[in-house]
């Protein structure tokens, strides 16, 4: 039998122990691989379980989201139906609103038309009432004048030695036919007739009524214009402007008063009723000066720091700007000639300019008249060819317009000082005297003929801001002055 075993068998087979060992190794290896596969299988099973659990959770979430989506779709459908309903209601309400707006516009138009008719009727009634009052007051004034004349004639008859006052002139009418009321001519002031605490702060200007009534107006920094009786010094009217504005200029003629100030506007009042008639809006900077046209209160001339002057038509209920005069230097002052055509303006550059207010054209110019700004300029009431100016160089000058601005006379004094851009001088109604107030509190009066100082008036306790000299009314009071403490002095 041993001879039958092939000699070529591996040595391992011929060695049973080697075979057993190799077999054990293979079994061990296979056991390890099987253990590893079992672990992987368990891991996969666990992963599958986790995924199935997660899938169940996802299914729950999907079901919940699906439910919410169905509810959202339901709510959206409800909202769409509500929106459609609201849209229909809005369209219906819009149609109703359009109809109501149209009806309201028609109603407003009817109300406005009726109000305009009512206002026109009221204005007519007011004008009629004011005209009636004016006629009554004129009759009363004429009656008082007749009484005074009768008394004066009786005294004159009883006093054969009675003589005219040496400073009175017989010129009730000047060369242009302008009457200087009262028959007394020019009265040279000599003493204080009334001392009035006119304003609680600085007074800025003073003007007499150009129509010759016994009243004088003042303006102050507290935004008011006050009208005073020149007879007894009583307050007659208070005209109020805008709050927090300084009034820089005013003018008064007959039933109308106009004022301007730092709020870029001018205001026009009916003096008797104290009713505000117009607020003239158009300047872009403060309005420095204002004047009525001589003999025509339906036209107003204004000057402003915006380097323009404007002509306003206030003859109707709605004012109208008609002409604009432009220049290259701020205008501090202006005045209207008695011809109603020519205006003169004083400027920051020390010059004066002449204008045709109909066309707005500049008709003349006098440059470098003063070394400072021209705070006041006045036509000579007795001679339209002459103007009196006041400059911040503390000098007054009388100039002949016909002679290319030839200086006729210069007025100055070592104690006379002016440092205000709105200080005002004055020339007497007959052109005989020139007057101005000093920041030292003294009023200076010079003769225009030779420039000599005629008089110094003491009485102010603060710097004098402005003076006014006009023909006066029936009581003959002609000269007044205001100071930086708000006092008004009426001189006799």
Short mmCIF file of C-alpha atoms in Angstrom, two decimals:
data_model
loop_
_atom_site.label_atom_id
_atom_site.label_comp_id
_atom_site.label_asym_id
_atom_site.label_seq_id
_atom_site.Cartn_x
_atom_site.Cartn_y
_atom_site.Cartn_z
CA UNK A 1 0.00 0.00 0.00
CA UNK A 2 2.78 2.31 0.70
CA UNK A 3 4.00 1.94 -2.72
CA UNK A 4 0.68 3.39 -4.03
CA UNK A 5 1.15 6.88 -2.40
CA UNK A 6 2.39 9.33 -4.96
CA UNK A 7 5.68 10.83 -4.25
CA UNK A 8 4.61 14.21 -5.58
CA UNK A 9 2.13 15.19 -2.74
CA UNK A 10 2.88 18.46 -0.93
CA UNK A 11 4.77 18.22 2.15
CA UNK A 12 1.98 19.87 4.06
CA UNK A 13 -0.38 17.09 3.25
CA UNK A 14 2.12 14.62 4.24
CA UNK A 15 2.22 16.46 7.58
CA UNK A 16 -1.09 16.20 9.42
CA UNK A 17 -0.12 18.63 12.12
CA UNK A 18 0.67 21.26 9.52
CA UNK A 19 -2.66 20.69 7.90
CA UNK A 20 -4.47 21.11 11.19
CA UNK A 21 -2.60 24.26 12.00
CA UNK A 22 -3.32 25.81 8.61
CA UNK A 23 -6.93 24.84 8.93
CA UNK A 24 -7.21 26.50 12.32
CA UNK A 25 -5.66 29.64 10.96
CA UNK A 26 -8.15 29.75 8.09
CA UNK A 27 -11.00 29.06 10.48
CA UNK A 28 -9.79 31.85 12.74
CA UNK A 29 -9.54 34.21 9.84
CA UNK A 30 -12.94 33.29 8.59
CA UNK A 31 -14.31 33.70 12.11
CA UNK A 32 -12.84 37.20 12.35
CA UNK A 33 -14.23 38.14 8.95
CA UNK A 34 -17.58 36.75 9.93
CA UNK A 35 -17.49 38.71 13.17
CA UNK A 36 -16.61 41.85 11.28
CA UNK A 37 -19.44 41.24 8.81
CA UNK A 38 -21.81 40.62 11.70
CA UNK A 39 -20.81 43.93 13.28
CA UNK A 40 -21.24 45.71 9.96
CA UNK A 41 -24.57 43.99 9.48
CA UNK A 42 -25.70 45.08 12.95
CA UNK A 43 -24.48 48.59 12.21
CA UNK A 44 -26.38 48.60 8.92
CA UNK A 45 -29.43 47.24 10.65
CA UNK A 46 -29.18 50.01 13.24
CA UNK A 47 -28.65 52.59 10.52
CA UNK A 48 -31.64 51.24 8.65
CA UNK A 49 -33.65 51.44 11.87
CA UNK A 50 -32.56 55.01 12.41
CA UNK A 51 -33.40 55.87 8.82
CA UNK A 52 -36.78 54.21 9.14
CA UNK A 53 -37.39 56.16 12.35
CA UNK A 54 -36.25 59.36 10.69
CA UNK A 55 -38.42 58.49 7.69
CA UNK A 56 -41.40 58.05 9.99
CA UNK A 57 -40.63 61.44 11.53
CA UNK A 58 -40.30 62.97 8.07
CA UNK A 59 -43.61 61.40 7.16
CA UNK A 60 -45.16 62.96 10.24
CA UNK A 61 -43.64 66.34 9.33
CA UNK A 62 -44.76 65.97 5.72
CA UNK A 63 -48.25 65.07 6.88
CA UNK A 64 -48.29 68.08 9.24
CA UNK A 65 -46.97 70.38 6.49
CA UNK A 66 -49.51 68.94 4.08
CA UNK A 67 -52.25 69.64 6.62
CA UNK A 68 -50.97 73.19 7.16
CA UNK A 69 -50.74 73.68 3.39
CA UNK A 70 -54.32 72.56 2.98
CA UNK A 71 -55.35 74.95 5.78
CA UNK A 72 -53.29 77.73 4.22
CA UNK A 73 -54.90 77.13 0.86
CA UNK A 74 -58.26 77.24 2.56
CA UNK A 75 -57.38 80.49 4.35
CA UNK A 76 -55.94 81.90 1.13
CA UNK A 77 -59.16 81.12 -0.68
CA UNK A 78 -61.10 82.81 2.11
CA UNK A 79 -58.73 85.83 2.01
CA UNK A 80 -59.11 86.03 -1.77
CA UNK A 81 -62.86 86.01 -1.41
CA UNK A 82 -62.63 88.71 1.29
CA UNK A 83 -60.22 90.73 -0.87
CA UNK A 84 -62.59 90.52 -3.81
CA UNK A 85 -65.39 91.66 -1.54
CA UNK A 86 -63.34 94.52 -0.11
CA UNK A 87 -62.24 95.52 -3.59
CA UNK A 88 -65.83 95.75 -4.68
CA UNK A 89 -66.66 97.78 -1.56
CA UNK A 90 -63.68 100.10 -2.14
CA UNK A 91 -64.67 100.65 -5.76
CA UNK A 92 -68.20 101.40 -4.64
CA UNK A 93 -66.94 103.76 -1.90
CA UNK A 94 -64.58 105.42 -4.38
CA UNK A 95 -67.47 106.08 -6.70
CA UNK A 96 -69.48 107.48 -3.80
CA UNK A 97 -66.46 109.58 -2.68
CA UNK A 98 -65.98 110.97 -6.19
CA UNK A 99 -69.61 111.90 -6.23
CA UNK A 100 -69.33 113.52 -2.78
CA UNK A 101 -66.13 115.38 -3.76
CA UNK A 102 -67.83 116.76 -6.83
CA UNK A 103 -70.84 117.78 -4.76
CA UNK A 104 -68.53 119.31 -2.15
CA UNK A 105 -66.62 121.28 -4.77
CA UNK A 106 -69.86 122.64 -6.13
CA UNK A 107 -70.95 123.52 -2.59
CA UNK A 108 -67.60 125.18 -1.81
CA UNK A 109 -67.76 127.18 -5.04
CA UNK A 110 -71.25 128.36 -4.18
CA UNK A 111 -70.15 129.24 -0.64
CA UNK A 112 -67.08 131.11 -1.94
CA UNK A 113 -69.18 133.01 -4.45
CA UNK A 114 -71.72 133.89 -1.80
CA UNK A 115 -68.91 134.86 0.62
CA UNK A 116 -67.29 137.07 -2.03
CA UNK A 117 -70.62 138.74 -2.69
CA UNK A 118 -71.11 139.13 1.06
CA UNK A 119 -67.57 140.55 1.48
CA UNK A 120 -68.11 142.97 -1.39
CA UNK A 121 -71.34 144.13 0.21
CA UNK A 122 -69.60 144.40 3.59
CA UNK A 123 -66.73 146.35 2.04
CA UNK A 124 -69.16 148.69 0.34
CA UNK A 125 -71.04 149.15 3.61
CA UNK A 126 -67.77 149.66 5.48
CA UNK A 127 -66.55 152.18 2.90
CA UNK A 128 -69.85 153.98 3.09
CA UNK A 129 -69.68 153.96 6.88
CA UNK A 130 -66.08 155.23 6.86
CA UNK A 131 -66.89 157.92 4.30
CA UNK A 132 -69.81 159.01 6.44
CA UNK A 133 -67.61 159.13 9.55
CA UNK A 134 -64.96 160.99 7.60
CA UNK A 135 -67.47 163.58 6.45
CA UNK A 136 -68.77 163.93 9.99
CA UNK A 137 -65.26 164.40 11.37
CA UNK A 138 -64.43 166.86 8.60
CA UNK A 139 -67.55 168.82 9.45
CA UNK A 140 -66.62 168.73 13.14
CA UNK A 141 -63.08 169.88 12.32
CA UNK A 142 -64.41 172.68 10.13
CA UNK A 143 -66.73 173.68 12.93
CA UNK A 144 -63.84 173.72 15.42
CA UNK A 145 -61.69 175.71 12.98
CA UNK A 146 -64.49 178.21 12.48
CA UNK A 147 -64.76 178.58 16.26
CA UNK A 148 -61.00 179.11 16.55
CA UNK A 149 -61.01 181.61 13.69
CA UNK A 150 -63.90 183.49 15.27
CA UNK A 151 -62.06 183.56 18.60
CA UNK A 152 -58.83 184.66 16.92
CA UNK A 153 -60.57 187.42 14.96
CA UNK A 154 -62.30 188.65 18.12
CA UNK A 155 -58.98 188.74 19.98
CA UNK A 156 -57.30 190.46 17.06
CA UNK A 157 -60.05 193.05 16.97
CA UNK A 158 -59.62 193.68 20.69
CA UNK A 159 -55.80 193.90 20.36
CA UNK A 160 -54.78 196.37 17.67
CA UNK A 161 -51.06 195.86 18.51
CA UNK A 162 -51.20 192.14 17.71
CA UNK A 163 -48.39 191.19 15.31
CA UNK A 164 -47.53 188.00 13.44
CA UNK A 165 -44.98 185.64 14.90
CA UNK A 166 -41.61 186.48 13.37
CA UNK A 167 -41.06 182.86 12.31
CA UNK A 168 -44.44 182.50 10.59
CA UNK A 169 -44.60 182.87 6.83
CA UNK A 170 -47.53 183.93 4.71
CA UNK A 171 -46.99 181.00 2.42
CA UNK A 172 -50.09 178.87 2.94
CA UNK A 173 -49.50 177.78 -0.63
CA UNK A 174 -46.07 177.03 -2.10
CA UNK A 175 -44.96 177.30 -5.69
CA UNK A 176 -46.67 173.98 -6.53
CA UNK A 177 -49.96 174.99 -4.93
CA UNK A 178 -49.50 172.76 -1.87
CA UNK A 179 -51.17 174.06 1.26
CA UNK A 180 -49.21 174.02 4.51
CA UNK A 181 -52.30 173.91 6.79
CA UNK A 182 -53.32 176.07 9.66
CA UNK A 183 -52.35 179.31 8.01
CA UNK A 184 -49.38 179.58 10.34
CA UNK A 185 -46.56 178.67 7.90
CA UNK A 186 -43.45 177.22 9.52
CA UNK A 187 -43.18 177.25 13.30
CA UNK A 188 -39.65 177.02 14.68
CA UNK A 189 -39.84 174.63 17.68
CA UNK A 190 -38.64 176.04 20.97
CA UNK A 191 -40.06 173.91 23.79
CA UNK A 192 -41.67 170.58 24.61
CA UNK A 193 -45.44 170.52 24.30
CA UNK A 194 -45.95 166.84 25.19
CA UNK A 195 -43.60 164.10 26.34
CA UNK A 196 -45.03 160.66 25.58
CA UNK A 197 -43.75 157.18 26.46
CA UNK A 198 -44.75 155.88 23.07
CA UNK A 199 -43.07 152.47 22.98
CA UNK A 200 -41.58 150.12 25.60
CA UNK A 201 -38.43 149.75 23.48
CA UNK A 202 -36.66 151.77 20.78
CA UNK A 203 -38.85 153.87 18.50
CA UNK A 204 -37.68 153.63 14.89
CA UNK A 205 -39.58 156.33 13.02
CA UNK A 206 -42.15 159.12 13.23
CA UNK A 207 -44.41 160.56 10.51
CA UNK A 208 -47.19 163.14 10.33
CA UNK A 209 -50.44 162.57 8.48
CA UNK A 210 -49.80 163.88 4.97
CA UNK A 211 -53.42 164.99 4.63
CA UNK A 212 -52.96 167.61 7.36
CA UNK A 213 -54.90 166.06 10.25
CA UNK A 214 -53.85 166.71 13.85
CA UNK A 215 -52.20 163.29 14.24
CA UNK A 216 -48.71 161.81 14.19
CA UNK A 217 -47.65 158.14 13.98
CA UNK A 218 -44.70 156.32 15.51
CA UNK A 219 -43.31 152.81 14.98
CA UNK A 220 -41.26 150.70 17.35
CA UNK A 221 -39.22 147.56 17.65
CA UNK A 222 -42.13 145.76 19.35
CA UNK A 223 -44.01 145.48 16.02
CA UNK A 224 -46.59 148.21 16.56
CA UNK A 225 -47.54 151.50 14.96
CA UNK A 226 -49.23 154.00 17.25
CA UNK A 227 -51.21 157.07 16.23
CA UNK A 228 -51.23 160.08 18.56
CA UNK A 229 -53.15 163.30 18.84
CA UNK A 230 -50.87 166.29 18.34
CA UNK A 231 -53.31 168.40 20.33
CA UNK A 232 -53.34 166.63 23.69
CA UNK A 233 -50.80 163.83 23.12
CA UNK A 234 -53.36 161.05 23.66
CA UNK A 235 -53.10 157.63 22.03
CA UNK A 236 -55.75 157.30 19.32
CA UNK A 237 -54.97 154.03 17.53
CA UNK A 238 -52.65 151.01 17.82
CA UNK A 239 -51.85 149.09 14.65
CA UNK A 240 -50.20 145.72 15.18
CA UNK A 241 -47.84 143.92 12.83
CA UNK A 242 -46.27 140.48 12.83
CA UNK A 243 -44.63 139.17 15.99
CA UNK A 244 -40.87 139.42 16.50
CA UNK A 245 -40.33 141.90 13.69
CA UNK A 246 -38.77 145.34 13.93
CA UNK A 247 -40.65 148.04 12.05
CA UNK A 248 -38.17 150.19 10.13
CA UNK A 249 -40.39 152.68 8.32
CA UNK A 250 -43.91 154.03 8.03
CA UNK A 251 -46.04 156.57 6.21
CA UNK A 252 -49.53 157.92 6.82
CA UNK A 253 -51.99 159.77 4.64
CA UNK A 254 -55.69 160.24 5.25
CA UNK A 255 -57.36 156.97 6.17
CA UNK A 256 -54.34 154.77 5.42
CA UNK A 257 -51.14 153.89 7.26
CA UNK A 258 -48.37 151.72 5.82
CA UNK A 259 -45.40 150.20 7.64
CA UNK A 260 -42.44 147.99 6.71
CA UNK A 261 -40.02 145.87 8.66
CA UNK A 262 -37.57 143.03 9.05
CA UNK A 263 -40.06 140.28 8.09
CA UNK A 264 -39.72 141.26 4.39
CA UNK A 265 -43.30 142.58 4.27
CA UNK A 266 -45.29 145.81 4.27
CA UNK A 267 -48.64 146.17 5.97
CA UNK A 268 -51.41 148.61 5.09
CA UNK A 269 -54.10 149.50 7.63
CA UNK A 270 -57.22 151.58 7.63
CA UNK A 271 -56.21 154.05 10.32
CA UNK A 272 -59.70 154.82 11.50
CA UNK A 273 -60.91 151.22 11.88
CA UNK A 274 -57.45 149.75 12.68
CA UNK A 275 -58.26 147.03 10.14
CA UNK A 276 -55.39 145.37 8.26
CA UNK A 277 -56.11 145.79 4.55
CA UNK A 278 -53.02 144.40 2.82
CA UNK A 279 -49.80 142.51 3.50
CA UNK A 280 -47.49 143.33 0.61
CA UNK A 281 -45.31 140.27 -0.04
CA UNK A 282 -42.59 140.22 -2.69
CA UNK A 283 -39.28 141.34 -1.23
CA UNK A 284 -36.77 138.64 -0.25
CA UNK A 285 -35.03 140.63 2.49
CA UNK A 286 -36.02 143.24 5.07
CA UNK A 287 -37.98 146.24 3.79
CA UNK A 288 -36.14 149.37 4.88
CA UNK A 289 -38.41 152.23 3.77
CA UNK A 290 -41.92 152.87 2.47
CA UNK A 291 -43.85 155.85 1.08
CA UNK A 292 -47.28 156.59 -0.32
CA UNK A 293 -47.32 158.45 -3.59
CA UNK A 294 -47.95 162.13 -2.94
CA UNK A 295 -51.67 162.77 -3.30
CA UNK A 296 -52.34 159.13 -4.29
CA UNK A 297 -52.69 156.63 -1.44
CA UNK A 298 -53.61 153.84 -3.87
CA UNK A 299 -49.93 153.49 -4.81
CA UNK A 300 -47.07 152.52 -2.47
CA UNK A 301 -43.30 152.57 -3.04
CA UNK A 302 -41.02 150.28 -1.01
CA UNK A 303 -37.25 149.80 -0.73
CA UNK A 304 -35.51 146.67 0.47
CA UNK A 305 -32.15 145.21 1.39
CA UNK A 306 -32.64 142.83 -1.56
CA UNK A 307 -31.45 145.75 -3.73
CA UNK A 308 -34.79 146.45 -5.31
CA UNK A 309 -37.62 148.94 -5.04
CA UNK A 310 -41.20 148.04 -5.86
CA UNK A 311 -44.35 149.94 -6.78
CA UNK A 312 -47.61 148.46 -5.45
CA UNK A 313 -51.19 149.15 -6.55
CA UNK A 314 -53.47 148.83 -3.50
CA UNK A 315 -56.54 150.45 -5.05
CA UNK A 316 -58.44 147.14 -5.03
CA UNK A 317 -59.13 144.44 -2.47
CA UNK A 318 -56.23 142.43 -3.92
CA UNK A 319 -52.95 144.32 -4.22
CA UNK A 320 -50.81 144.19 -7.34
CA UNK A 321 -47.08 144.73 -7.87
CA UNK A 322 -46.66 146.93 -10.93
CA UNK A 323 -43.02 148.06 -11.33
CA UNK A 324 -39.69 146.83 -9.93
CA UNK A 325 -36.66 149.16 -9.78
CA UNK A 326 -33.31 147.39 -9.41
CA UNK A 327 -29.97 148.77 -8.25
CA UNK A 328 -26.59 147.57 -7.04
CA UNK A 329 -26.59 148.86 -3.47
CA UNK A 330 -28.94 148.40 -0.52
CA UNK A 331 -31.41 151.27 -0.20
CA UNK A 332 -31.91 152.62 3.33
CA UNK A 333 -34.34 155.44 2.52
CA UNK A 334 -36.59 156.88 -0.16
CA UNK A 335 -39.03 159.71 -0.85
CA UNK A 336 -41.60 160.57 -3.48
CA UNK A 337 -41.67 163.83 -5.37
CA UNK A 338 -44.82 165.91 -5.37
CA UNK A 339 -45.16 165.35 -9.12
CA UNK A 340 -46.05 161.71 -8.41
CA UNK A 341 -43.55 160.51 -11.01
CA UNK A 342 -40.07 160.89 -9.55
CA UNK A 343 -38.63 158.99 -6.61
CA UNK A 344 -35.28 159.38 -4.86
CA UNK A 345 -33.48 156.67 -2.89
CA UNK A 346 -30.51 156.83 -0.50
CA UNK A 347 -28.08 153.91 -0.51
CA UNK A 348 -25.47 152.03 1.48
CA UNK A 349 -22.72 153.16 -0.91
CA UNK A 350 -23.27 156.83 0.04
CA UNK A 351 -25.06 157.80 -3.18
CA UNK A 352 -28.60 158.76 -4.14
CA UNK A 353 -30.49 157.64 -7.22
CA UNK A 354 -33.49 159.11 -9.04
CA UNK A 355 -36.21 157.03 -10.67
CA UNK A 356 -39.20 157.28 -12.96
CA UNK A 357 -41.70 155.13 -11.08
CA UNK A 358 -43.85 154.67 -14.18
CA UNK A 359 -41.21 152.82 -16.19
CA UNK A 360 -38.76 151.79 -13.45
CA UNK A 361 -35.93 153.55 -15.27
CA UNK A 362 -33.13 155.29 -13.39
CA UNK A 363 -33.14 158.96 -14.42
CA UNK A 364 -30.14 160.18 -12.44
CA UNK A 365 -27.53 159.42 -9.82
CA UNK A 366 -25.27 161.29 -7.42
CA UNK A 367 -22.39 159.09 -6.30
CA UNK A 368 -20.25 159.44 -3.18
CA UNK A 369 -22.50 162.11 -1.70
CA UNK A 370 -21.70 160.76 1.77
CA UNK A 371 -18.78 158.70 3.02
CA UNK A 372 -21.27 156.35 4.71
CA UNK A 373 -24.77 155.10 3.95
CA UNK A 374 -27.62 157.54 3.32
CA UNK A 375 -30.15 156.88 6.08
CA UNK A 376 -32.66 159.57 5.11
CA UNK A 377 -33.62 161.51 1.98
CA UNK A 378 -36.38 164.13 1.59
CA UNK A 379 -37.62 166.30 -1.22
CA UNK A 380 -37.88 169.98 -0.28
CA UNK A 381 -41.65 170.57 0.09
CA UNK A 382 -41.15 174.07 -1.27
CA UNK A 383 -38.90 173.10 -4.19
CA UNK A 384 -38.98 169.71 -5.91
CA UNK A 385 -35.56 170.36 -7.40
CA UNK A 386 -33.87 170.09 -3.99
CA UNK A 387 -33.35 167.14 -1.66
CA UNK A 388 -32.08 166.93 1.92
CA UNK A 389 -29.99 163.89 2.85
CA UNK A 390 -28.58 162.48 6.10
CA UNK A 391 -25.56 160.17 6.06
CA UNK A 392 -23.90 157.93 8.59
CA UNK A 393 -20.93 160.31 8.29
CA UNK A 394 -22.95 162.60 10.62
CA UNK A 395 -23.58 165.16 7.89
CA UNK A 396 -26.72 166.59 6.30
CA UNK A 397 -26.59 167.90 2.73
CA UNK A 398 -28.91 169.97 0.59
CA UNK A 399 -28.54 169.01 -3.08
CA UNK A 400 -29.82 170.61 -6.29
CA UNK A 401 -31.20 167.86 -8.52
CA UNK A 402 -31.17 170.03 -11.64
CA UNK A 403 -27.46 170.78 -11.35
CA UNK A 404 -26.34 167.12 -11.49
CA UNK A 405 -26.46 166.80 -7.72
CA UNK A 406 -24.63 170.04 -6.91
CA UNK A 407 -24.22 170.43 -3.18
CA UNK A 408 -25.98 173.63 -2.13
CA UNK A 409 -25.31 173.39 1.57
CA UNK A 410 -23.72 171.07 4.10
CA UNK A 411 -24.82 170.87 7.74
CA UNK A 412 -22.64 169.44 10.51
CA UNK A 413 -21.66 170.04 14.11
CA UNK A 414 -18.99 168.54 16.31
CA UNK A 415 -21.63 167.28 18.75
CA UNK A 416 -23.94 165.89 16.07
CA UNK A 417 -23.55 162.10 15.64
CA UNK A 418 -25.52 159.61 13.56
CA UNK A 419 -24.75 155.89 13.56
CA UNK A 420 -28.10 154.41 12.51
CA UNK A 421 -29.08 153.19 9.04
CA UNK A 422 -32.71 154.27 9.63
CA UNK A 423 -32.15 157.66 11.31
CA UNK A 424 -34.42 160.28 9.73
CA UNK A 425 -33.90 163.99 9.15
CA UNK A 426 -36.54 166.55 8.13
CA UNK A 427 -36.87 169.80 6.23
CA UNK A 428 -39.37 172.47 7.25
CA UNK A 429 -42.55 172.94 5.17
CA UNK A 430 -41.23 176.18 3.68
CA UNK A 431 -37.73 174.76 3.10
CA UNK A 432 -36.14 177.30 5.49
CA UNK A 433 -34.74 174.84 8.05
CA UNK A 434 -33.13 171.41 8.15
CA UNK A 435 -33.37 169.29 11.31
CA UNK A 436 -31.95 166.03 12.61
CA UNK A 437 -31.49 164.28 15.95
CA UNK A 438 -28.16 163.19 17.34
CA UNK A 439 -27.26 159.97 19.14
CA UNK A 440 -26.21 162.29 21.98
CA UNK A 441 -29.89 163.22 22.57
CA UNK A 442 -29.85 166.73 21.07
CA UNK A 443 -31.97 167.93 18.14
CA UNK A 444 -30.11 170.24 15.75
CA UNK A 445 -31.80 172.79 13.46
CA UNK A 446 -29.86 174.62 10.71
CA UNK A 447 -30.80 177.35 8.27
CA UNK A 448 -30.84 176.01 4.73
CA UNK A 449 -29.90 179.39 3.26
CA UNK A 450 -26.43 179.67 4.76
CA UNK A 451 -25.94 176.47 6.78
CA UNK A 452 -25.70 178.21 10.14
CA UNK A 453 -26.92 176.42 13.24
CA UNK A 454 -30.19 178.01 14.31
CA UNK A 455 -31.06 176.05 17.44
CA UNK A 456 -30.26 173.03 19.60
CA UNK A 457 -33.22 171.42 21.36
CA UNK A 458 -32.63 169.61 24.63
CA UNK A 459 -35.17 167.25 26.14
CA UNK A 460 -34.38 163.70 25.14
CA UNK A 461 -32.68 161.45 27.66
CA UNK A 462 -31.48 159.02 24.98
CA UNK A 463 -30.20 159.14 21.43
CA UNK A 464 -32.64 160.70 18.96
CA UNK A 465 -33.57 158.24 16.20
CA UNK A 466 -35.82 160.31 13.94
CA UNK A 467 -37.50 163.70 13.57
CA UNK A 468 -40.52 164.79 11.54
CA UNK A 469 -41.53 168.28 10.38
CA UNK A 470 -44.75 168.81 8.53
CA UNK A 471 -47.29 171.50 7.87
CA UNK A 472 -49.36 170.40 10.86
CA UNK A 473 -53.10 170.48 11.33
CA UNK A 474 -55.45 173.05 12.75
CA UNK A 475 -53.58 173.25 16.08
CA UNK A 476 -50.30 174.27 14.40
CA UNK A 477 -48.15 171.52 15.98
CA UNK A 478 -45.50 170.69 13.33
CA UNK A 479 -42.34 169.17 14.81
CA UNK A 480 -41.76 165.89 16.66
CA UNK A 481 -38.93 163.50 17.52
CA UNK A 482 -38.47 159.97 18.89
CA UNK A 483 -35.57 158.35 20.73
CA UNK A 484 -33.99 154.99 21.46
CA UNK A 485 -35.96 154.62 24.72
CA UNK A 486 -39.27 154.82 22.86
CA UNK A 487 -40.17 158.39 23.84
CA UNK A 488 -42.05 160.75 21.56
CA UNK A 489 -41.62 164.50 22.02
CA UNK A 490 -44.13 166.90 20.47
CA UNK A 491 -42.55 170.36 20.24
CA UNK A 492 -44.24 173.75 20.29
#
